[in-house]
Amino acid sequence: MNQIIEVAGQIHQRHWKMTGNASHGTKLAQQVNREWQEALRRNDSGINIRFEVQISASLKQRIDIVDDDDHTAYELKVSPNNGHFEFYKDIFKILIYNKNNEHKLKRLVFITPLAASEKLKRGLGKESVDVVKEYGIAVKIVGI
């Protein structure tokens, strides 16, 4: 797990810059996510992970990375903007994945810039983490 987070942090630090241009920001975010996944694909560490895992046959939503050995989903939110929207969506993606798959996920690791992670650890974000535990899913919010 630590390796997946460390690689995300390294690539995020190398490429991410806040920009006033939404189109440029989207392209940067896609580049960071793509390079994160490519770096992990190239790494021969024996981690049993899948990339861009579809949550159900009828929905086009995907989970960035799934570690099948640890039953853990990893989602990377590159920009600090509106991280809470992505966070709540990702929680629902895990619930829907579990509803539609025999191999259940037990954890969600939500990786986001430090400022966004700190906000999510309070208020509704914290309450959401507590509620999802009742569904057998542990959520970890990681700031990079």
CSV table of N, CA, C and O in Angstrom, one decimal, residues 1-2 5 72-76 87 90-91 106-112 117 120-121 125 128-130 132-133 137-143:
chain,number,residue,atom,x,y,z
A,1,MET,N,0.8,-1.2,0.0
A,1,MET,CA,0.0,0.0,0.0
A,1,MET,C,0.9,1.2,0.0
A,1,MET,O,0.6,2.2,-0.7
A,2,ASN,N,1.9,1.3,0.8
A,2,ASN,CA,2.7,2.5,0.9
A,2,ASN,C,3.4,2.9,-0.4
A,2,ASN,O,3.5,4.0,-0.7
A,5,ILE,N,1.0,4.8,-2.7
A,5,ILE,CA,0.8,6.1,-2.2
A,5,ILE,C,2.1,7.0,-2.5
A,5,ILE,O,2.0,8.1,-2.9
A,72,THR,N,-8.2,-3.6,-1.6
A,72,THR,CA,-8.2,-2.1,-1.4
A,72,THR,C,-8.3,-1.4,-2.7
A,72,THR,O,-7.7,-1.8,-3.7
A,73,ALA,N,-9.1,-0.4,-2.7
A,73,ALA,CA,-9.3,0.5,-3.9
A,73,ALA,C,-8.5,1.8,-3.6
A,73,ALA,O,-8.5,2.3,-2.5
A,74,TYR,N,-7.8,2.3,-4.6
A,74,TYR,CA,-7.1,3.6,-4.5
A,74,TYR,C,-7.7,4.5,-5.5
A,74,TYR,O,-7.8,4.2,-6.7
A,75,GLU,N,-7.9,5.7,-5.1
A,75,GLU,CA,-8.4,6.8,-5.9
A,75,GLU,C,-7.5,8.0,-5.7
A,75,GLU,O,-7.2,8.3,-4.6
A,76,LEU,N,-7.1,8.6,-6.8
A,76,LEU,CA,-6.2,9.8,-6.8
A,76,LEU,C,-7.0,11.0,-7.3
A,76,LEU,O,-7.4,11.0,-8.4
A,87,PHE,N,-14.6,12.6,-3.5
A,87,PHE,CA,-14.5,11.7,-2.4
A,87,PHE,C,-15.8,11.0,-2.2
A,87,PHE,O,-15.9,9.7,-2.0
A,90,ASP,N,-16.5,8.6,-4.9
A,90,ASP,CA,-15.7,7.4,-4.8
A,90,ASP,C,-16.2,6.4,-3.8
A,90,ASP,O,-16.1,5.2,-4.0
A,91,ILE,N,-16.7,6.9,-2.7
A,91,ILE,CA,-17.3,6.0,-1.7
A,91,ILE,C,-18.5,5.2,-2.3
A,91,ILE,O,-18.6,4.0,-2.2
A,106,LYS,N,-12.5,-4.0,0.8
A,106,LYS,CA,-12.6,-3.7,2.2
A,106,LYS,C,-12.1,-2.4,2.6
A,106,LYS,O,-12.4,-1.9,3.7
A,107,ARG,N,-11.4,-1.7,1.7
A,107,ARG,CA,-10.8,-0.4,2.0
A,107,ARG,C,-10.8,0.5,0.8
A,107,ARG,O,-10.7,0.0,-0.3
A,108,LEU,N,-10.9,1.8,1.1
A,108,LEU,CA,-10.7,2.8,0.1
A,108,LEU,C,-9.6,3.7,0.6
A,108,LEU,O,-9.7,4.2,1.7
A,109,VAL,N,-8.6,3.9,-0.2
A,109,VAL,CA,-7.6,4.9,0.1
A,109,VAL,C,-7.7,6.1,-0.9
A,109,VAL,O,-7.6,5.9,-2.1
A,110,PHE,N,-8.1,7.2,-0.3
A,110,PHE,CA,-8.4,8.4,-1.1
A,110,PHE,C,-7.2,9.3,-1.0
A,110,PHE,O,-6.9,9.8,0.1
A,111,ILE,N,-6.5,9.5,-2.1
A,111,ILE,CA,-5.2,10.3,-2.1
A,111,ILE,C,-5.5,11.6,-2.8
A,111,ILE,O,-6.1,11.7,-3.9
A,112,THR,N,-5.2,12.7,-2.1
A,112,THR,CA,-5.5,14.0,-2.5
A,112,THR,C,-4.5,15.0,-1.9
A,112,THR,O,-3.8,14.7,-1.0
A,117,SER,N,-7.1,17.0,1.9
A,117,SER,CA,-7.3,15.9,2.8
A,117,SER,C,-7.6,16.4,4.2
A,117,SER,O,-8.4,15.7,4.9
A,120,LEU,N,-11.3,17.1,4.4
A,120,LEU,CA,-12.1,15.9,4.4
A,120,LEU,C,-12.1,15.1,5.7
A,120,LEU,O,-13.0,14.3,6.0
A,121,LYS,N,-11.1,15.3,6.5
A,121,LYS,CA,-11.0,14.6,7.8
A,121,LYS,C,-11.8,15.3,8.9
A,121,LYS,O,-11.8,14.8,10.0
A,125,GLY,N,-17.1,14.8,5.9
A,125,GLY,CA,-16.1,13.8,5.4
A,125,GLY,C,-15.8,12.8,6.5
A,125,GLY,O,-15.8,11.6,6.3
A,128,SER,N,-18.8,10.6,7.1
A,128,SER,CA,-19.0,9.6,6.0
A,128,SER,C,-18.1,8.4,6.2
A,128,SER,O,-18.4,7.3,6.0
A,129,VAL,N,-16.8,8.7,6.7
A,129,VAL,CA,-15.9,7.6,6.9
A,129,VAL,C,-16.4,6.7,8.0
A,129,VAL,O,-16.4,5.5,7.9
A,130,ASP,N,-17.0,7.3,9.1
A,130,ASP,CA,-17.6,6.5,10.1
A,130,ASP,C,-18.8,5.7,9.7
A,130,ASP,O,-18.9,4.5,10.1
A,132,VAL,N,-19.5,4.6,6.6
A,132,VAL,CA,-19.1,3.6,5.6
A,132,VAL,C,-18.5,2.3,6.4
A,132,VAL,O,-18.6,1.2,5.9
A,133,LYS,N,-18.0,2.5,7.6
A,133,LYS,CA,-17.5,1.4,8.4
A,133,LYS,C,-18.6,0.4,8.6
A,133,LYS,O,-18.3,-0.8,8.7
A,137,ILE,N,-16.4,-1.2,5.2
A,137,ILE,CA,-15.3,-0.6,4.4
A,137,ILE,C,-14.6,0.5,5.2
A,137,ILE,O,-15.2,1.4,5.7
A,138,ALA,N,-13.3,0.3,5.3
A,138,ALA,CA,-12.5,1.3,6.0
A,138,ALA,C,-12.0,2.3,5.0
A,138,ALA,O,-11.6,1.9,3.8
A,139,VAL,N,-12.0,3.6,5.3
A,139,VAL,CA,-11.6,4.6,4.4
A,139,VAL,C,-10.4,5.3,5.0
A,139,VAL,O,-10.5,5.7,6.2
A,140,LYS,N,-9.4,5.5,4.2
A,140,LYS,CA,-8.2,6.2,4.7
A,140,LYS,C,-8.0,7.4,3.7
A,140,LYS,O,-8.0,7.2,2.5
A,141,ILE,N,-7.9,8.6,4.3
A,141,ILE,CA,-7.7,9.8,3.5
A,141,ILE,C,-6.2,10.2,3.6
A,141,ILE,O,-5.8,10.4,4.7
A,142,VAL,N,-5.5,10.3,2.5
A,142,VAL,CA,-4.1,10.5,2.5
A,142,VAL,C,-3.8,11.8,1.8
A,142,VAL,O,-4.2,12.0,0.7
A,143,GLY,N,-3.1,12.7,2.5
A,143,GLY,CA,-2.6,14.0,1.9
A,143,GLY,C,-1.2,13.8,1.3
A,143,GLY,O,-0.4,13.3,1.9
